[in-house]
Amino acid sequence: MEPVVEHAETPTPTPAPTTGGAVPRRGLFWRWELPTWGLAVLIYGCWFALVWFHAAIPWWLMAPAAAYVTAWHFNFQHEAIHGWRSAPRWLRTAVVWPPLGLWLPFEMYRRNHTIHHRNARITVPGKDTETFYHSRAEWEAYHPAWRWVLTANQTMAGRLLLGPWIRWRKLITVDAARLVRGDFSDGWIWLRHVAGSAAILWFVTQIAGMPWWQYLLYFVYGGMMLGMLRPFLEHRWGERPFERVASVESNFLMGLLWLWNNLHVVHHLHPTMPWYEIPGYYKANRARLLALNGHYVHAGYWQLARRYLFRPTFIPVHPEA
């Protein structure tokens, strides 16, 4: 596979504003962030309906719907990490905590994702917890077969099919391995997560009567596959931090799924901005934002698929690590 690297102009970024940039809204509806509460009801309502009425839903409809709802919930957890400041942290955590996707404890996601938001370290191996890059020393030490897998993971097809397995491998070899080594600092996190996952599977299989394998296939694996789409080319190496952050100008359905974090440069500039204010802010400030990120912009996920479905975006070796 030959790597394809997209080059963009990199003008000097404009200074980031000191405020969120969104137009202040008056009234309890906006001060209490009722759109986010409505989002919570909608996501959990959709999940319940899909599970409860699973027998009446054909597989070809269940598969994309279940994947969408699970990935949607994961992005809702992301919103609770950064935004939704009208609710106290304990309440935000309680609302988004249920592990519908089963595989990742929310507290670990919050901890690692917070580290990722140190913008000066974005993409740097060993410092950015969400980077897909590797240091040259690590890369040269890998077996050729593993280097092939990691390169294939830089194609869209590879990211969707291999990405979940690579992420699960990391969870087992890095996070869960601490328990095996006798490090129980995350023990209570894992105990709560296992208990929550067991409760969800109990409801799904014993109350709703859905076969366990269908839930794992449609909700867990499907949701994780779809969730791999947003981080695909969301970050790349650049000389300046914000030139490492993309903007993918997609449609309403995909924007709602990601809670408009596909316009990712806005999120890294203003991480606490409510999800429903991001599209308007991006539209009003598009020229300045694209100057800030070196015009690192894509016209939707179909464009990315046409370019990179089977072609790697880059070889994931960090140029400075």
GROMACS .gro file of C-alpha atoms in nm:
model
  321
    1MET     CA    1   0.000   0.000   0.000
    2GLU     CA    2   0.137   0.337  -0.101
    3PRO     CA    3   0.080   0.616   0.151
    4VAL     CA    4  -0.108   0.921   0.038
    5VAL     CA    5  -0.044   1.240   0.233
    6GLU     CA    6  -0.272   1.536   0.184
    7HIS     CA    7  -0.081   1.863   0.194
    8ALA     CA    8  -0.247   2.189   0.283
    9GLU     CA    9  -0.140   2.549   0.297
   10THR     CA   10  -0.040   2.649   0.649
   11PRO     CA   11  -0.081   3.023   0.700
   12THR     CA   12  -0.003   3.176   1.036
   13PRO     CA   13  -0.297   3.103   1.267
   14THR     CA   14  -0.507   3.387   1.393
   15PRO     CA   15  -0.522   3.431   1.771
   16ALA     CA   16  -0.789   3.231   1.948
   17PRO     CA   17  -1.064   3.441   2.101
   18THR     CA   18  -1.083   3.457   2.477
   19THR     CA   19  -1.451   3.365   2.495
   20GLY     CA   20  -1.656   3.082   2.355
   21GLY     CA   21  -1.770   3.299   2.068
   22ALA     CA   22  -2.127   3.174   2.081
   23VAL     CA   23  -2.407   3.428   2.107
   24PRO     CA   24  -2.538   3.427   2.468
   25ARG     CA   25  -2.893   3.302   2.498
   26ARG     CA   26  -3.135   3.422   2.764
   27GLY     CA   27  -3.399   3.228   2.948
   28LEU     CA   28  -3.409   2.908   3.148
   29PHE     CA   29  -3.426   2.690   2.834
   30TRP     CA   30  -3.070   2.780   2.739
   31ARG     CA   31  -2.925   2.849   3.084
   32TRP     CA   32  -3.027   2.502   3.197
   33GLU     CA   33  -2.915   2.353   2.864
   34LEU     CA   34  -3.247   2.180   2.808
   35PRO     CA   35  -3.144   2.066   2.457
   36THR     CA   36  -2.887   1.842   2.625
   37TRP     CA   37  -3.145   1.700   2.864
   38GLY     CA   38  -3.369   1.637   2.565
   39LEU     CA   39  -3.080   1.464   2.392
   40ALA     CA   40  -3.042   1.230   2.691
   41VAL     CA   41  -3.409   1.134   2.676
   42LEU     CA   42  -3.388   1.081   2.300
   43ILE     CA   43  -3.077   0.861   2.308
   44TYR     CA   44  -3.194   0.637   2.590
   45GLY     CA   45  -3.544   0.624   2.442
   46CYS     CA   46  -3.408   0.510   2.106
   47TRP     CA   47  -3.188   0.250   2.274
   48PHE     CA   48  -3.481   0.114   2.477
   49ALA     CA   49  -3.708   0.100   2.172
   50LEU     CA   50  -3.453  -0.088   1.962
   51VAL     CA   51  -3.389  -0.343   2.236
   52TRP     CA   52  -3.751  -0.386   2.342
   53PHE     CA   53  -3.892  -0.419   1.989
   54HIS     CA   54  -3.592  -0.602   1.843
   55ALA     CA   55  -3.802  -0.897   1.725
   56ALA     CA   56  -4.007  -0.670   1.498
   57ILE     CA   57  -3.709  -0.491   1.344
   58PRO     CA   58  -3.536  -0.651   1.041
   59TRP     CA   59  -3.161  -0.699   1.072
   60TRP     CA   60  -3.083  -0.461   0.786
   61LEU     CA   61  -3.254  -0.182   0.981
   62MET     CA   62  -3.139  -0.292   1.326
   63ALA     CA   63  -2.770  -0.301   1.233
   64PRO     CA   64  -2.730   0.067   1.132
   65ALA     CA   65  -2.981   0.194   1.390
   66ALA     CA   66  -2.814   0.012   1.681
   67ALA     CA   67  -2.468   0.123   1.570
   68TYR     CA   68  -2.588   0.482   1.540
   69VAL     CA   69  -2.746   0.490   1.886
   70THR     CA   70  -2.443   0.335   2.057
   71ALA     CA   71  -2.199   0.572   1.886
   72TRP     CA   72  -2.438   0.859   1.962
   73HIS     CA   73  -2.429   0.769   2.331
   74PHE     CA   74  -2.049   0.764   2.325
   75ASN     CA   75  -2.049   1.117   2.184
   76PHE     CA   76  -2.298   1.214   2.453
   77GLN     CA   77  -2.045   1.093   2.709
   78HIS     CA   78  -1.790   1.314   2.534
   79GLU     CA   79  -2.023   1.611   2.575
   80ALA     CA   80  -2.052   1.540   2.948
   81ILE     CA   81  -1.673   1.542   2.982
   82HIS     CA   82  -1.638   1.893   2.840
   83GLY     CA   83  -1.970   2.073   2.837
   84TRP     CA   84  -2.311   2.062   3.003
   85ARG     CA   85  -2.175   2.289   3.275
   86SER     CA   86  -2.521   2.384   3.399
   87ALA     CA   87  -2.537   2.041   3.565
   88PRO     CA   88  -2.295   1.940   3.843
   89ARG     CA   89  -2.028   1.689   3.753
   90TRP     CA   90  -2.179   1.408   3.959
   91LEU     CA   91  -2.512   1.448   3.780
   92ARG     CA   92  -2.356   1.460   3.435
   93THR     CA   93  -2.160   1.146   3.518
   94ALA     CA   94  -2.469   0.965   3.647
   95VAL     CA   95  -2.668   1.044   3.332
   96VAL     CA   96  -2.405   0.931   3.080
   97TRP     CA   97  -2.241   0.654   3.285
   98PRO     CA   98  -2.449   0.349   3.175
   99PRO     CA   99  -2.207   0.145   2.956
  100LEU     CA  100  -2.434   0.081   2.658
  101GLY     CA  101  -2.128  -0.005   2.450
  102LEU     CA  102  -2.001  -0.239   2.724
  103TRP     CA  103  -1.629  -0.214   2.647
  104LEU     CA  104  -1.494   0.111   2.797
  105PRO     CA  105  -1.543   0.243   3.153
  106PHE     CA  106  -1.656   0.605   3.137
  107GLU     CA  107  -1.412   0.720   3.407
  108MET     CA  108  -1.116   0.586   3.208
  109TYR     CA  109  -1.243   0.751   2.892
  110ARG     CA  110  -1.278   1.083   3.075
  111ARG     CA  111  -0.928   1.061   3.222
  112ASN     CA  112  -0.754   0.970   2.897
  113HIS     CA  113  -0.953   1.213   2.685
  114THR     CA  114  -0.869   1.501   2.918
  115ILE     CA  115  -0.500   1.430   2.860
  116HIS     CA  116  -0.561   1.434   2.483
  117HIS     CA  117  -0.682   1.794   2.508
  118ARG     CA  118  -0.339   1.932   2.588
  119ASN     CA  119  -0.330   2.088   2.244
  120ALA     CA  120   0.047   2.136   2.223
  121ARG     CA  121   0.092   1.757   2.247
  122ILE     CA  122  -0.168   1.648   1.993
  123THR     CA  123  -0.046   1.350   1.782
  124VAL     CA  124   0.273   1.305   1.989
  125PRO     CA  125   0.325   0.937   2.085
  126GLY     CA  126   0.347   0.883   2.458
  127LYS     CA  127   0.188   1.222   2.531
  128ASP     CA  128  -0.137   1.218   2.331
  129THR     CA  129  -0.351   0.931   2.462
  130GLU     CA  130  -0.556   0.917   2.140
  131THR     CA  131  -0.284   0.940   1.877
  132PHE     CA  132  -0.254   0.688   1.596
  133TYR     CA  133   0.113   0.779   1.549
  134HIS     CA  134   0.411   0.576   1.669
  135SER     CA  135   0.767   0.683   1.733
  136ARG     CA  136   1.023   0.575   1.475
  137ALA     CA  137   1.197   0.352   1.730
  138GLU     CA  138   0.868   0.176   1.809
  139TRP     CA  139   0.785   0.139   1.441
  140GLU     CA  140   1.118  -0.016   1.353
  141ALA     CA  141   1.085  -0.260   1.644
  142TYR     CA  142   0.744  -0.387   1.530
  143HIS     CA  143   0.706  -0.711   1.339
  144PRO     CA  144   0.641  -0.644   0.967
  145ALA     CA  145   0.296  -0.801   0.999
  146TRP     CA  146   0.202  -0.558   1.276
  147ARG     CA  147   0.332  -0.264   1.072
  148TRP     CA  148   0.107  -0.383   0.788
  149VAL     CA  149  -0.193  -0.394   1.023
  150LEU     CA  150  -0.121  -0.042   1.151
  151THR     CA  151  -0.081   0.088   0.796
  152ALA     CA  152  -0.405  -0.081   0.690
  153ASN     CA  153  -0.568   0.090   0.988
  154GLN     CA  154  -0.492   0.419   0.812
  155THR     CA  155  -0.738   0.329   0.536
  156MET     CA  156  -1.106   0.390   0.602
  157ALA     CA  157  -1.195   0.025   0.541
  158GLY     CA  158  -0.918  -0.085   0.775
  159ARG     CA  159  -1.018   0.167   1.042
  160LEU     CA  160  -1.376   0.041   1.044
  161LEU     CA  161  -1.291  -0.331   1.036
  162LEU     CA  162  -0.959  -0.349   1.222
  163GLY     CA  163  -0.992  -0.039   1.437
  164PRO     CA  164  -1.218  -0.193   1.704
  165TRP     CA  165  -0.985  -0.491   1.747
  166ILE     CA  166  -0.677  -0.267   1.771
  167ARG     CA  167  -0.850  -0.055   2.033
  168TRP     CA  168  -0.959  -0.360   2.233
  169ARG     CA  169  -0.604  -0.491   2.217
  170LYS     CA  170  -0.479  -0.163   2.365
  171LEU     CA  171  -0.741  -0.177   2.638
  172ILE     CA  172  -0.631  -0.529   2.734
  173THR     CA  173  -0.255  -0.483   2.704
  174VAL     CA  174  -0.235  -0.140   2.866
  175ASP     CA  175  -0.533  -0.074   3.092
  176ALA     CA  176  -0.657  -0.417   3.198
  177ALA     CA  177  -0.297  -0.543   3.225
  178ARG     CA  178  -0.250  -0.314   3.527
  179LEU     CA  179  -0.485  -0.536   3.723
  180VAL     CA  180  -0.284  -0.843   3.626
  181ARG     CA  181   0.035  -0.672   3.746
  182GLY     CA  182  -0.127  -0.604   4.082
  183ASP     CA  183  -0.204  -0.236   4.021
  184PHE     CA  184  -0.559  -0.201   4.154
  185SER     CA  185  -0.580   0.178   4.133
  186ASP     CA  186  -0.855   0.136   3.872
  187GLY     CA  187  -1.012  -0.159   4.051
  188TRP     CA  188  -1.329   0.019   4.160
  189ILE     CA  189  -1.373   0.165   3.813
  190TRP     CA  190  -1.361  -0.183   3.661
  191LEU     CA  191  -1.589  -0.332   3.927
  192ARG     CA  192  -1.854  -0.068   3.866
  193HIS     CA  193  -1.817  -0.107   3.492
  194VAL     CA  194  -1.851  -0.485   3.501
  195ALA     CA  195  -2.156  -0.455   3.726
  196GLY     CA  196  -2.314  -0.199   3.495
  197SER     CA  197  -2.241  -0.405   3.184
  198ALA     CA  198  -2.386  -0.716   3.351
  199ALA     CA  199  -2.703  -0.523   3.439
  200ILE     CA  200  -2.742  -0.406   3.080
  201LEU     CA  201  -2.692  -0.756   2.941
  202TRP     CA  202  -2.937  -0.893   3.197
  203PHE     CA  203  -3.203  -0.644   3.087
  204VAL     CA  204  -3.132  -0.704   2.719
  205THR     CA  205  -3.140  -1.085   2.736
  206GLN     CA  206  -3.368  -1.168   3.030
  207ILE     CA  207  -3.623  -0.886   3.021
  208ALA     CA  208  -3.629  -0.781   2.656
  209GLY     CA  209  -3.546  -1.130   2.527
  210MET     CA  210  -3.283  -1.018   2.278
  211PRO     CA  211  -3.012  -1.277   2.202
  212TRP     CA  212  -2.682  -1.172   2.356
  213TRP     CA  213  -2.492  -1.222   2.032
  214GLN     CA  214  -2.722  -0.979   1.851
  215TYR     CA  215  -2.654  -0.711   2.110
  216LEU     CA  216  -2.279  -0.767   2.085
  217LEU     CA  217  -2.290  -0.763   1.705
  218TYR     CA  218  -2.530  -0.476   1.641
  219PHE     CA  219  -2.479  -0.247   1.938
  220VAL     CA  220  -2.128  -0.316   2.066
  221TYR     CA  221  -1.927  -0.404   1.755
  222GLY     CA  222  -2.143  -0.200   1.517
  223GLY     CA  223  -2.134   0.101   1.746
  224MET     CA  224  -1.760   0.081   1.780
  225MET     CA  225  -1.712   0.045   1.404
  226LEU     CA  226  -1.919   0.356   1.340
  227GLY     CA  227  -1.744   0.535   1.624
  228MET     CA  228  -1.412   0.478   1.448
  229LEU     CA  229  -1.523   0.699   1.161
  230ARG     CA  230  -1.495   1.038   1.333
  231PRO     CA  231  -1.133   0.995   1.455
  232PHE     CA  232  -1.033   0.891   1.103
  233LEU     CA  233  -0.816   1.183   0.985
  234GLU     CA  234  -0.949   1.394   1.272
  235HIS     CA  235  -0.587   1.463   1.364
  236ARG     CA  236  -0.263   1.463   1.168
  237TRP     CA  237   0.078   1.601   1.244
  238GLY     CA  238   0.135   1.971   1.176
  239GLU     CA  239   0.391   2.228   1.283
  240ARG     CA  240   0.136   2.425   1.485
  241PRO     CA  241  -0.111   2.260   1.725
  242PHE     CA  242  -0.431   2.372   1.554
  243GLU     CA  243  -0.300   2.261   1.215
  244ARG     CA  244  -0.332   1.910   1.358
  245VAL     CA  245  -0.709   1.940   1.402
  246ALA     CA  246  -0.948   1.879   1.114
  247SER     CA  247  -1.289   2.003   1.013
  248VAL     CA  248  -1.520   1.759   0.831
  249GLU     CA  249  -1.817   1.947   0.686
  250SER     CA  250  -2.077   1.672   0.679
  251ASN     CA  251  -2.458   1.651   0.668
  252PHE     CA  252  -2.709   1.692   0.950
  253LEU     CA  253  -2.739   1.319   1.025
  254MET     CA  254  -2.365   1.277   1.075
  255GLY     CA  255  -2.334   1.610   1.253
  256LEU     CA  256  -2.601   1.509   1.503
  257LEU     CA  257  -2.432   1.173   1.555
  258TRP     CA  258  -2.103   1.341   1.646
  259LEU     CA  259  -2.280   1.631   1.820
  260TRP     CA  260  -2.100   1.842   1.560
  261ASN     CA  261  -1.755   1.751   1.683
  262ASN     CA  262  -1.679   1.666   1.322
  263LEU     CA  263  -1.612   2.042   1.311
  264HIS     CA  264  -1.330   1.944   1.539
  265VAL     CA  265  -1.123   2.260   1.525
  266VAL     CA  266  -1.406   2.438   1.709
  267HIS     CA  267  -1.405   2.175   1.980
  268HIS     CA  268  -1.032   2.202   2.047
  269LEU     CA  269  -1.054   2.581   2.043
  270HIS     CA  270  -1.360   2.594   2.272
  271PRO     CA  271  -1.403   2.252   2.435
  272THR     CA  272  -1.682   2.365   2.670
  273MET     CA  273  -1.901   2.510   2.393
  274PRO     CA  274  -2.242   2.336   2.395
  275TRP     CA  275  -2.289   2.093   2.108
  276TYR     CA  276  -2.587   2.281   1.964
  277GLU     CA  277  -2.389   2.607   1.934
  278ILE     CA  278  -2.102   2.458   1.733
  279PRO     CA  279  -2.265   2.468   1.383
  280GLY     CA  280  -2.363   2.834   1.412
  281TYR     CA  281  -2.025   2.933   1.549
  282TYR     CA  282  -1.846   2.744   1.272
  283LYS     CA  283  -2.059   2.903   1.001
  284ALA     CA  284  -2.001   3.252   1.138
  285ASN     CA  285  -1.625   3.203   1.180
  286ARG     CA  286  -1.539   2.953   0.906
  287ALA     CA  287  -1.273   3.161   0.730
  288ARG     CA  288  -1.088   3.238   1.052
  289LEU     CA  289  -1.110   2.878   1.175
  290LEU     CA  290  -0.973   2.737   0.849
  291ALA     CA  291  -0.690   2.989   0.857
  292LEU     CA  292  -0.618   2.870   1.210
  293ASN     CA  293  -0.602   2.500   1.116
  294GLY     CA  294  -0.414   2.548   0.790
  295HIS     CA  295  -0.725   2.475   0.579
  296TYR     CA  296  -0.732   2.118   0.703
  297VAL     CA  297  -1.091   2.061   0.590
  298HIS     CA  298  -1.282   1.778   0.422
  299ALA     CA  299  -1.614   1.797   0.240
  300GLY     CA  300  -1.783   1.511   0.422
  301TYR     CA  301  -1.719   1.144   0.487
  302TRP     CA  302  -1.804   1.037   0.132
  303GLN     CA  303  -1.510   1.244   0.012
  304LEU     CA  304  -1.286   1.070   0.264
  305ALA     CA  305  -1.419   0.732   0.151
  306ARG     CA  306  -1.349   0.810  -0.215
  307ARG     CA  307  -0.993   0.909  -0.134
  308TYR     CA  308  -0.895   0.670   0.142
  309LEU     CA  309  -1.125   0.369   0.145
  310PHE     CA  310  -0.837   0.139   0.052
  311ARG     CA  311  -0.547   0.387   0.047
  312PRO     CA  312  -0.364   0.481   0.367
  313THR     CA  313  -0.373   0.845   0.460
  314PHE     CA  314  -0.015   0.832   0.588
  315ILE     CA  315   0.231   0.590   0.741
  316PRO     CA  316   0.170   0.642   1.115
  317VAL     CA  317   0.527   0.727   1.212
  318HIS     CA  318   0.554   1.060   1.391
  319PRO     CA  319   0.812   1.286   1.220
  320GLU     CA  320   0.942   1.429   1.548
  321ALA     CA  321   0.919   1.135   1.790
   0.00000   0.00000   0.00000
